[in-house]
Tab-separated table of C-alpha atoms in Angstrom:
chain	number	residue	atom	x	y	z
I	9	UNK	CA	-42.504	-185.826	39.322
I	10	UNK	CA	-45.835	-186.701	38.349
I	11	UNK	CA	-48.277	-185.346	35.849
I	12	UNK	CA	-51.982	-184.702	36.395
I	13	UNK	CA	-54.166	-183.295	33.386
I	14	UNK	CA	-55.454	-180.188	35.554
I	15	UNK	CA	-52.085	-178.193	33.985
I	16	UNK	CA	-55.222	-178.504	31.085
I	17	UNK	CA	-58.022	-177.944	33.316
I	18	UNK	CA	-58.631	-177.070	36.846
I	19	UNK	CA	-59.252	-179.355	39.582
I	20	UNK	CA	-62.732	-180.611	40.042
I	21	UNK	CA	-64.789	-182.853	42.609
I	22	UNK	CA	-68.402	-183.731	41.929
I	23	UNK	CA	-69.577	-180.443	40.718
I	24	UNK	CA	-72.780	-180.410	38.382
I	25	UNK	CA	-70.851	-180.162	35.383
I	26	UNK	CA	-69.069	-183.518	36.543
I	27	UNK	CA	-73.055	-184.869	37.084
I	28	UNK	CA	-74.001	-183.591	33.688
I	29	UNK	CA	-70.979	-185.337	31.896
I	30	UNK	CA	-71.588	-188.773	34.000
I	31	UNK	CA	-74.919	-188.586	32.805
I	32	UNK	CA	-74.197	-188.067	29.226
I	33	UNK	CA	-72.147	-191.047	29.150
I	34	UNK	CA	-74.553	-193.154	31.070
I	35	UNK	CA	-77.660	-192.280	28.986
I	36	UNK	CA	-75.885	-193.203	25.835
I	37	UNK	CA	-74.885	-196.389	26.729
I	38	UNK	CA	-78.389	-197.332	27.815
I	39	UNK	CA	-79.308	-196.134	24.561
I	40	UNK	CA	-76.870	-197.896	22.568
I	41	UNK	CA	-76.646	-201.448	25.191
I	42	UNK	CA	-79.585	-203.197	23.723
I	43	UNK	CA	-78.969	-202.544	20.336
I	44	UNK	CA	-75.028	-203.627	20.815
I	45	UNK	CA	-76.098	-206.206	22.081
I	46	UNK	CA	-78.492	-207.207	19.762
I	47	UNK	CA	-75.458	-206.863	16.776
I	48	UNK	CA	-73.143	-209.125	18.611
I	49	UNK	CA	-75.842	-212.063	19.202
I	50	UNK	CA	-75.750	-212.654	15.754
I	51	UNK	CA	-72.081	-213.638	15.737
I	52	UNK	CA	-70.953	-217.133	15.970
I	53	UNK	CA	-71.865	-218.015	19.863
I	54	UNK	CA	-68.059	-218.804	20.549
I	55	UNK	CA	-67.110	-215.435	18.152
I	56	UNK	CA	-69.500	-214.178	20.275
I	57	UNK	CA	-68.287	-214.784	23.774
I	58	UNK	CA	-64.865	-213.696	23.017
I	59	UNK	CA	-66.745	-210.359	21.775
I	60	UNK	CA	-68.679	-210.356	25.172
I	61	UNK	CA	-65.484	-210.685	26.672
I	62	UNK	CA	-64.144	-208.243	25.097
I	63	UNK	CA	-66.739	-205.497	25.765
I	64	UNK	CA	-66.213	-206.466	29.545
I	65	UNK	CA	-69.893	-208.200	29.336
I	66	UNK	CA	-68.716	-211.627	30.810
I	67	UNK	CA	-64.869	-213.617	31.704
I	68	UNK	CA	-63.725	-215.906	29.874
I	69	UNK	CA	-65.921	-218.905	29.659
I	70	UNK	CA	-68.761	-216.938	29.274
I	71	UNK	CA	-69.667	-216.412	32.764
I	72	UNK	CA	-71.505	-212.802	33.251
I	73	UNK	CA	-69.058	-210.163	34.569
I	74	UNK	CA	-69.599	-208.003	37.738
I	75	UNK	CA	-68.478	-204.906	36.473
I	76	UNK	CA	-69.254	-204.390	32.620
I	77	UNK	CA	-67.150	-202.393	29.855
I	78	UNK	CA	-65.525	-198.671	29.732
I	79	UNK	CA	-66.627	-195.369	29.864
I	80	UNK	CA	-68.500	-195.656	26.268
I	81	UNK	CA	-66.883	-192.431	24.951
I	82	UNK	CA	-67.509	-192.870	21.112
I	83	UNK	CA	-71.029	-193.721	22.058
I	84	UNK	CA	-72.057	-190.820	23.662
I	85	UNK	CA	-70.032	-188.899	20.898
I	86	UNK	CA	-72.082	-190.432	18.248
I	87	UNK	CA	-75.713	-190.381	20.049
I	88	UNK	CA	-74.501	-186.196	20.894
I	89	UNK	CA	-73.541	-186.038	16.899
I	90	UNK	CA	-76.882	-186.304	16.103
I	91	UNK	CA	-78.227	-184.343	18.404
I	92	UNK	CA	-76.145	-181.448	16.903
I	93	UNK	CA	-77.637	-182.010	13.582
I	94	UNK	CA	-81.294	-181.680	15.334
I	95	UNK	CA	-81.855	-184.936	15.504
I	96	UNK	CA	-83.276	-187.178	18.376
I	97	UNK	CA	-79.998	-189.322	20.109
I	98	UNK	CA	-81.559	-192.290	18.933
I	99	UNK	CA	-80.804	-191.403	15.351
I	100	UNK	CA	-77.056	-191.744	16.284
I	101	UNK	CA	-77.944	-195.521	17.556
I	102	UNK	CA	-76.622	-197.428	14.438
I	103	UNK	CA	-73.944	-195.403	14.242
I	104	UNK	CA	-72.764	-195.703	17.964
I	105	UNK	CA	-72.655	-199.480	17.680
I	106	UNK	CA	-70.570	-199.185	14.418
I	107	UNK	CA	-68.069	-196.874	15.555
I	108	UNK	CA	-67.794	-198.830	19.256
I	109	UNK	CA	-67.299	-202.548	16.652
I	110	UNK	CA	-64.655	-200.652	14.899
I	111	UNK	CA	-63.093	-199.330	18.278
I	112	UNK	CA	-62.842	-202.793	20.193
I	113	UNK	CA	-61.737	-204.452	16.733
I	114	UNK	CA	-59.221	-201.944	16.804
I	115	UNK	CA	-58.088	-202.826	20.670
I	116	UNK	CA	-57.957	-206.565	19.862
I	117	UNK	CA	-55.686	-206.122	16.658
I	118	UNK	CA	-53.554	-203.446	18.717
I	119	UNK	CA	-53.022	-205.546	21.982
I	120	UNK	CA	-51.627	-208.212	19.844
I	121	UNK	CA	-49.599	-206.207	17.822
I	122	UNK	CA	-48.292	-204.295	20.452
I	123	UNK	CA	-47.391	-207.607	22.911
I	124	UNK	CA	-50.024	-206.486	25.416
I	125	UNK	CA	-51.063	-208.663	28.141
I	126	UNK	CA	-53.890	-207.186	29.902
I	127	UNK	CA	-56.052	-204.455	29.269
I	128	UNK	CA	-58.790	-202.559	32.121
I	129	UNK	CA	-57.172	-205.217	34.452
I	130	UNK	CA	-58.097	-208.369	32.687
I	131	UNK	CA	-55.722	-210.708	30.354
I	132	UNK	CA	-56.786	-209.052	26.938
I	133	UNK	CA	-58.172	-211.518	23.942
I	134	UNK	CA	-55.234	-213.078	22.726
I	135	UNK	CA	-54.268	-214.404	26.395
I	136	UNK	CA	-57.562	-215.515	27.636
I	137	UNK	CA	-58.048	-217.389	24.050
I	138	UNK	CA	-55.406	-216.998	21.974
I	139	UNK	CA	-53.989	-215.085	18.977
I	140	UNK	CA	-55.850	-216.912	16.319
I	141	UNK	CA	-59.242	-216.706	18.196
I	142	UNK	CA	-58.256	-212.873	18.508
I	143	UNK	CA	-57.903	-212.100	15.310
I	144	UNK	CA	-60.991	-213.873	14.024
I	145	UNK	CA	-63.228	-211.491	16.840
I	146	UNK	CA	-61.350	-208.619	15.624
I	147	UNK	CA	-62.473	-209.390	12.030
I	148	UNK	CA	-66.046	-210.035	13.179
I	149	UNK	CA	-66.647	-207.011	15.160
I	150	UNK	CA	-65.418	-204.999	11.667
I	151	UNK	CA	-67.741	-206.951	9.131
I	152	UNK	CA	-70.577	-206.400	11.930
I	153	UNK	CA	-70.016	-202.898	12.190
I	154	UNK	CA	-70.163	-202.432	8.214
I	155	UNK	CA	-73.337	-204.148	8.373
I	156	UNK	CA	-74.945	-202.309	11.159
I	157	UNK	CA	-74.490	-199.079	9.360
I	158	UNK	CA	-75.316	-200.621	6.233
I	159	UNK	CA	-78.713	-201.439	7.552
I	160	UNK	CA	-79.882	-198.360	9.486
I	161	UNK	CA	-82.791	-196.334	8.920
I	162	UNK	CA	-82.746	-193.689	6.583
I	163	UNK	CA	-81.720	-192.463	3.174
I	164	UNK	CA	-78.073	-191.110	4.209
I	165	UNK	CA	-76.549	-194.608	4.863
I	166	UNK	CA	-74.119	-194.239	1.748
I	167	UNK	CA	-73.143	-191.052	2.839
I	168	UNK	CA	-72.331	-192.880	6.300
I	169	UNK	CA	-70.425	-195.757	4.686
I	170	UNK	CA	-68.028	-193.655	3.174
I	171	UNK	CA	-67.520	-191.519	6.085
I	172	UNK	CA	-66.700	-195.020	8.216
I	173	UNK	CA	-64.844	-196.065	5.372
I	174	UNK	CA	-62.572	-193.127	5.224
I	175	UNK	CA	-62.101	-193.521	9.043
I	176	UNK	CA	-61.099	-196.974	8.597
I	177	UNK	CA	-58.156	-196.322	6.102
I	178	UNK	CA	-56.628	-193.160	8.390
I	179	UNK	CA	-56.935	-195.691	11.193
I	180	UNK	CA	-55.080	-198.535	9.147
I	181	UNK	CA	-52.628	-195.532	8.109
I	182	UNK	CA	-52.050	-194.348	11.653
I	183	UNK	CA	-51.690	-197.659	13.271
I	184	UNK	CA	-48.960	-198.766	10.453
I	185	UNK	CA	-47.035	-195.757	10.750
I	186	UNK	CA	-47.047	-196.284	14.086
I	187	UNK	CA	-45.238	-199.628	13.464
I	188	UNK	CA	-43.159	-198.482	11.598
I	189	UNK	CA	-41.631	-195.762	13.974
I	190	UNK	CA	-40.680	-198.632	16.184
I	191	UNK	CA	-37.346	-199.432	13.440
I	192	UNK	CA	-36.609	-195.792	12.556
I	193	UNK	CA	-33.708	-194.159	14.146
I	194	UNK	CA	-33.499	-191.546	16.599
I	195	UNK	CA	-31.719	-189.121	15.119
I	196	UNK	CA	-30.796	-188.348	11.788
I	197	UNK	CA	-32.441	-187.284	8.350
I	198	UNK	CA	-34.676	-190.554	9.097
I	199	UNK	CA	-35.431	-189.602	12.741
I	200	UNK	CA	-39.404	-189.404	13.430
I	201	UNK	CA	-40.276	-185.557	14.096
I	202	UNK	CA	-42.916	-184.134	15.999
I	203	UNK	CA	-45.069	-183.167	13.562
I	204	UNK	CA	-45.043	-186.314	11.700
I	205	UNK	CA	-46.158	-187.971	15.416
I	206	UNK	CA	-48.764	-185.635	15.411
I	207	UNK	CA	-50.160	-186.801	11.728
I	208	UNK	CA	-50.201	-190.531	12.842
I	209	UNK	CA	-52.065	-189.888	16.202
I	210	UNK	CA	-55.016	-188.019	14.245
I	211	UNK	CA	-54.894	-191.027	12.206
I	212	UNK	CA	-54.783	-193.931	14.572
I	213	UNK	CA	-56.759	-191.729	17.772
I	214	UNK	CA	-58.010	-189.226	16.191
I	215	UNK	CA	-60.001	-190.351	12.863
I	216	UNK	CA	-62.438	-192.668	15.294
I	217	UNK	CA	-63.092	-190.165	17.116
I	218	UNK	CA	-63.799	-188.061	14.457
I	219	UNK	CA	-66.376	-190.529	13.141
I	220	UNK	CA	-67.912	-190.762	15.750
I	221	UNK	CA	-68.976	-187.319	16.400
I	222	UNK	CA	-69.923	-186.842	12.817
I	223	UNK	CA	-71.250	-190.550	12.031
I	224	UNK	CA	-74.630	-189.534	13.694
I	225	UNK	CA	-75.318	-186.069	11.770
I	226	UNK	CA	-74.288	-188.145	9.076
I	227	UNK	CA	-77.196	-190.286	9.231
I	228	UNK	CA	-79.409	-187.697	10.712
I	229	UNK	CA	-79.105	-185.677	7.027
I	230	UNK	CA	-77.054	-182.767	8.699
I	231	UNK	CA	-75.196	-180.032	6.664
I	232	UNK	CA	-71.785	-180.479	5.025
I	233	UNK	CA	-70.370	-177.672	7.594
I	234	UNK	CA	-72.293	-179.475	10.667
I	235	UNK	CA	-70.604	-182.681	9.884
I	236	UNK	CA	-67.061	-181.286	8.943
I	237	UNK	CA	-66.806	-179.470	12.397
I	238	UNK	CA	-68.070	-182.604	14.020
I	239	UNK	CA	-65.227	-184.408	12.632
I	240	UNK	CA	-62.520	-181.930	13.429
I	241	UNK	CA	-63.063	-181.324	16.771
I	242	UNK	CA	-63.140	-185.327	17.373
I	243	UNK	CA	-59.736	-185.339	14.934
I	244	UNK	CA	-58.141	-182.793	17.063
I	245	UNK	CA	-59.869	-184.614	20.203
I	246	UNK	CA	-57.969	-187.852	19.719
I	247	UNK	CA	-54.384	-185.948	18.892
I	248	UNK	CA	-55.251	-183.961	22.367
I	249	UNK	CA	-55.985	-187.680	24.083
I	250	UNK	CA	-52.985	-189.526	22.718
I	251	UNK	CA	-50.347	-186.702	23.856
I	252	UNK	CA	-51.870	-186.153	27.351
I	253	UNK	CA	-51.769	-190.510	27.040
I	254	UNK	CA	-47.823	-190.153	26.016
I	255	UNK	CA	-47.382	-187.395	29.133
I	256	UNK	CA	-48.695	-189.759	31.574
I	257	UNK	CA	-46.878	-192.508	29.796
I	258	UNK	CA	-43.419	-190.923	31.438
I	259	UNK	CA	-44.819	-188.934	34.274
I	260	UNK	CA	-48.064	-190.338	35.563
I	261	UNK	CA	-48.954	-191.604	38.980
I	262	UNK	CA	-49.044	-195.420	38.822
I	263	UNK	CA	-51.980	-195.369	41.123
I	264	UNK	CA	-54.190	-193.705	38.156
I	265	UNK	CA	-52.580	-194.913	35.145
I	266	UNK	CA	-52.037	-198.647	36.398
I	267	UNK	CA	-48.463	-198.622	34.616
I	268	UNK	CA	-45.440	-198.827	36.610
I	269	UNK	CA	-43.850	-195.028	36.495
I	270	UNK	CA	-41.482	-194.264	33.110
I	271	UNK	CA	-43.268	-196.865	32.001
I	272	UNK	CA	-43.019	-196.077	28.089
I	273	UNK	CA	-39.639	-194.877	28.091
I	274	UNK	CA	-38.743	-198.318	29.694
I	275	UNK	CA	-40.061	-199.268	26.175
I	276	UNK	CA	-38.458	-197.044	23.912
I	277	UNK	CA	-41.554	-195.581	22.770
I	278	UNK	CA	-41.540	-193.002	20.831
I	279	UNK	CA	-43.555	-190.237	21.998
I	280	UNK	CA	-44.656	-186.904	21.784
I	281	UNK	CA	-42.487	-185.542	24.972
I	282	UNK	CA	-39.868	-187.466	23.711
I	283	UNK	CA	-39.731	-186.041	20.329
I	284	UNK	CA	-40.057	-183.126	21.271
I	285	UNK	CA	-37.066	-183.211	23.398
I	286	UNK	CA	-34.760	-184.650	20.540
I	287	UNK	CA	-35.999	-181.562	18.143
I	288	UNK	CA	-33.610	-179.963	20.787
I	289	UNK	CA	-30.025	-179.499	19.683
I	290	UNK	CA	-28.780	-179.642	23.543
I	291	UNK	CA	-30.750	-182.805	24.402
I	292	UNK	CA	-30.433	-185.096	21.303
I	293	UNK	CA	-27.239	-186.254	22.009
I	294	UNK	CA	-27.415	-187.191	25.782
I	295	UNK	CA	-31.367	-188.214	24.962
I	296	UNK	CA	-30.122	-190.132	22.311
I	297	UNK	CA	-27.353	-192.110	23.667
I	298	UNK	CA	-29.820	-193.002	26.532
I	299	UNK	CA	-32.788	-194.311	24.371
I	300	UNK	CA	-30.387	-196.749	21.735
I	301	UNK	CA	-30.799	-200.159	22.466
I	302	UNK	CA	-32.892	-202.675	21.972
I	303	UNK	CA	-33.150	-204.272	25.962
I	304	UNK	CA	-35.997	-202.147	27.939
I	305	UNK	CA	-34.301	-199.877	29.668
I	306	UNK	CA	-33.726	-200.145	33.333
I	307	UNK	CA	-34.841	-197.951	36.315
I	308	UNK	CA	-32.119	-195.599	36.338
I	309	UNK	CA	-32.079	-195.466	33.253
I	310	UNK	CA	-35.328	-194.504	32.619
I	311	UNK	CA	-35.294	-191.868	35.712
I	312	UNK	CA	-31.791	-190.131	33.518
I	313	UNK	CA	-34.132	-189.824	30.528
I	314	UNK	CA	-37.012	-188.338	32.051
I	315	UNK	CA	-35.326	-185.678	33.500
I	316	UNK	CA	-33.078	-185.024	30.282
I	317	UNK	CA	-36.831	-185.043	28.572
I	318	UNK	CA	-38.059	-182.291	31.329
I	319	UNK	CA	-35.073	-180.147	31.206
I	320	UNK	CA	-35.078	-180.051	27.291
I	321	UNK	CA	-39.043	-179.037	27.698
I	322	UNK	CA	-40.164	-181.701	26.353
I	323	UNK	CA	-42.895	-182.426	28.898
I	324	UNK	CA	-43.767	-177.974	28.439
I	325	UNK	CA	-44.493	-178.785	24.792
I	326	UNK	CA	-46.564	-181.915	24.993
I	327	UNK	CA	-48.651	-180.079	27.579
I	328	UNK	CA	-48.773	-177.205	25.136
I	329	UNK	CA	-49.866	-179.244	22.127
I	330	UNK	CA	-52.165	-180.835	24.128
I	331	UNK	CA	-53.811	-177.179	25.269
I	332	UNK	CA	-53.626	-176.274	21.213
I	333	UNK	CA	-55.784	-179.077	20.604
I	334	UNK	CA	-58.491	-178.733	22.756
I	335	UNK	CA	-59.183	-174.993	22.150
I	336	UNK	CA	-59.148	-176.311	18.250
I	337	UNK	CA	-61.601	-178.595	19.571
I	338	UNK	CA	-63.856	-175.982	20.902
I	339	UNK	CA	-63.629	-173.787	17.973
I	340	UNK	CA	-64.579	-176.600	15.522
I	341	UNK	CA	-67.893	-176.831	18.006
I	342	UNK	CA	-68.333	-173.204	18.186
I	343	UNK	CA	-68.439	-173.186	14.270
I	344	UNK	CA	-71.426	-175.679	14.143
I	345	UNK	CA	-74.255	-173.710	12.356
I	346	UNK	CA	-76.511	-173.343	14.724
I	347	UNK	CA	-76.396	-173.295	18.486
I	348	UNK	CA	-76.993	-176.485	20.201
I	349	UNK	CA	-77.024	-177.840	23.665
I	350	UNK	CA	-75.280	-181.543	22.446
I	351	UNK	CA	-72.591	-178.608	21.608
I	352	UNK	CA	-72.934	-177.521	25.364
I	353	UNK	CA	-72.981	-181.189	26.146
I	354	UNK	CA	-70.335	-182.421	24.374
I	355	UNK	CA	-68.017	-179.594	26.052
I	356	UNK	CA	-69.146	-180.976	29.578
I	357	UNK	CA	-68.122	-184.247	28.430
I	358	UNK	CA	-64.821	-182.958	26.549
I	359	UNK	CA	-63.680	-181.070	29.954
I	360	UNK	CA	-64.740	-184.135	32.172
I	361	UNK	CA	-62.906	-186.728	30.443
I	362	UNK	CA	-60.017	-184.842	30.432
I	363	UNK	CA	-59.742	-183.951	33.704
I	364	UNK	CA	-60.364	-187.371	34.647
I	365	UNK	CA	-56.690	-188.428	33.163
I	366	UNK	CA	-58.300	-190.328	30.301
């Protein structure tokens, strides 16, 4: 069985909301293009490249691509940030590019961390270049994004380093925790739990997100309470994103996600649905025996554990947790001080992105 994420929200085909939400994310990245751009021609040209590359901007080699980059998510977040703190959207530039350096530095150190060959369809850094290379355009995409934000307009940069800064270390947090859940046990006193998952994934997903909805009213002088909801509903955003990412992980249609079905528990991973299932005192056993190992498991395999997974409710509770975080979303934007159509926007573009399986 398959999972689609309109068990969150209902069905949709190109309705005006959908419009609205396209155009959000396309007027913020011709907003923020140029002045990306800009930021990564001052890296070393070959640095540079592999950036280019990275952004989906050219292939390897340098040559121009046909199709350029993703949806620009943290970019419209940002640009909208601002315009919640009754600001213009280009008062949320600098901090657009910074957060979307930190996110692709992020992606490069991740993919070769996590082993991953190809990302949106293409060989990711590391293959196309190699690790070394990789690394080095990770690094320079994080120095770059430090000193975007260090040199934008205004007298709240400080203010804004610290915020990015404080992203930055939840991130670090989130991603080694993460790691480190890969050697812990399944069961046990030492056994990951659910809420524990739920701590790293606001770290790792979560805090960028966070940033960049509040980065812009940062720099745009907003309130402490404009800035604070901002952040939360981005926090509870990524949590949200990385546990409808885990259901579709086990369930999702191949043809959408572009992973072959059961394709994390094939891994091992250690997931929300998962988890969840294991907090059960009828499925840890049989879950457990299932899941030890250290070869990827095979198809059967995998198929055994999925249903063990469904019939514990696992895949109930990760759709649940998933529903508690976006109405926590909503009520962080329904607390923002005043009433604001970025609010109104960013809701279009919360609802659209998540019925689009992102």
């Amino acid at each position: 069985m398959t999972v689609t994420t309109s068990a969150l929200y209902p069905p949709v085909s190109a309705t005006a909301d959908a419009e609205r939400a396209v155009q959000l994310l396309d007027h913020s990245r011709a907003l923020v293009r140029p002045a990306l751009a800009e930021a990564v021609g001052r890296l070393h040209p070959w640095v540079g490249e592999m950036a280019a590359y990275s952004f989906g901007w050219c292939e390897a080699g340098g040559t121009p691509a046909v199709a350029a980059g993703g949806k620009g998510l943290r970019q419209a977040l940002a640009v909208l940030g601002a315009e919640a703190a009754g600001a213009p959207a280009s008062a949320g530039v600098s901090a657009a590019v910074a957060v979307e350096l930190v996110h692709v530095f992020s992606l490069l150190h991740d993919d070769i961390m996590d082993g991953d060959a190809t990302r949106r369809g293409r060989p990711t850094v590391w293959k196309a270049y190699g690790t070394g290379p990789a690394v080095l355009t990770g690094d320079a995409l994080f120095a770059l994004a430090v000193e975007t934000l260090a040199a934008a307009p205004g007298g709240h940069v400080p203010s804004a380093v610290r915020h990015l800064s404080t992203a930055l270390n939840d991130l670090v947090s989130g991603q080694a925790d993460d790691l480190l859940f890969e050697s812990r046990p399944w069961t046990g006193p030492e056994a990951v739990g659910p809420d524990e998952y739920q701590a790293m994934a606001e770290h790792k997903t979560g805090a960028l997100l966070g940033c960049a909805a509040a980065l812009g009213a940062v720099l745009a002088g907003a309130p402490a309470a404009t800035v604070t909801a901002l952040d939360r509903a981005g926090r509870h955003l990524g949590v949200a994103f990385q546990v409808i990412d885990d259901l579709l992980g086990i369930w999702g249609d191949p043809a959408v996600t572009g992973k072959p079905v059961h394709a994390d528990l094939r891994r091992r991973k250690k997931t929300f649905p998962v988890l969840a299932a294991l907090d059960t005192p009828a499925a840890v056993r049989p879950l457990a025996r299932l899941l030890e190992g250290a070869e990827e498991l095979d198809d059967a395999t995998a198929h055994r554990a999925a249903a063990v997974i469904e019939e514990a409710g696992g895949r109930n509770a990760a759709l649940a947790e998933a529903h508690r975080h976006i109405a926590h979303v909503h009520a962080c934007l329904d607390s923002l001080p005043t009433a604001s159509h970025a609010a109104d926007d960013l809701r279009e573009l919360l609802a659209f992105l998540v019925r689009r399986e992102m």
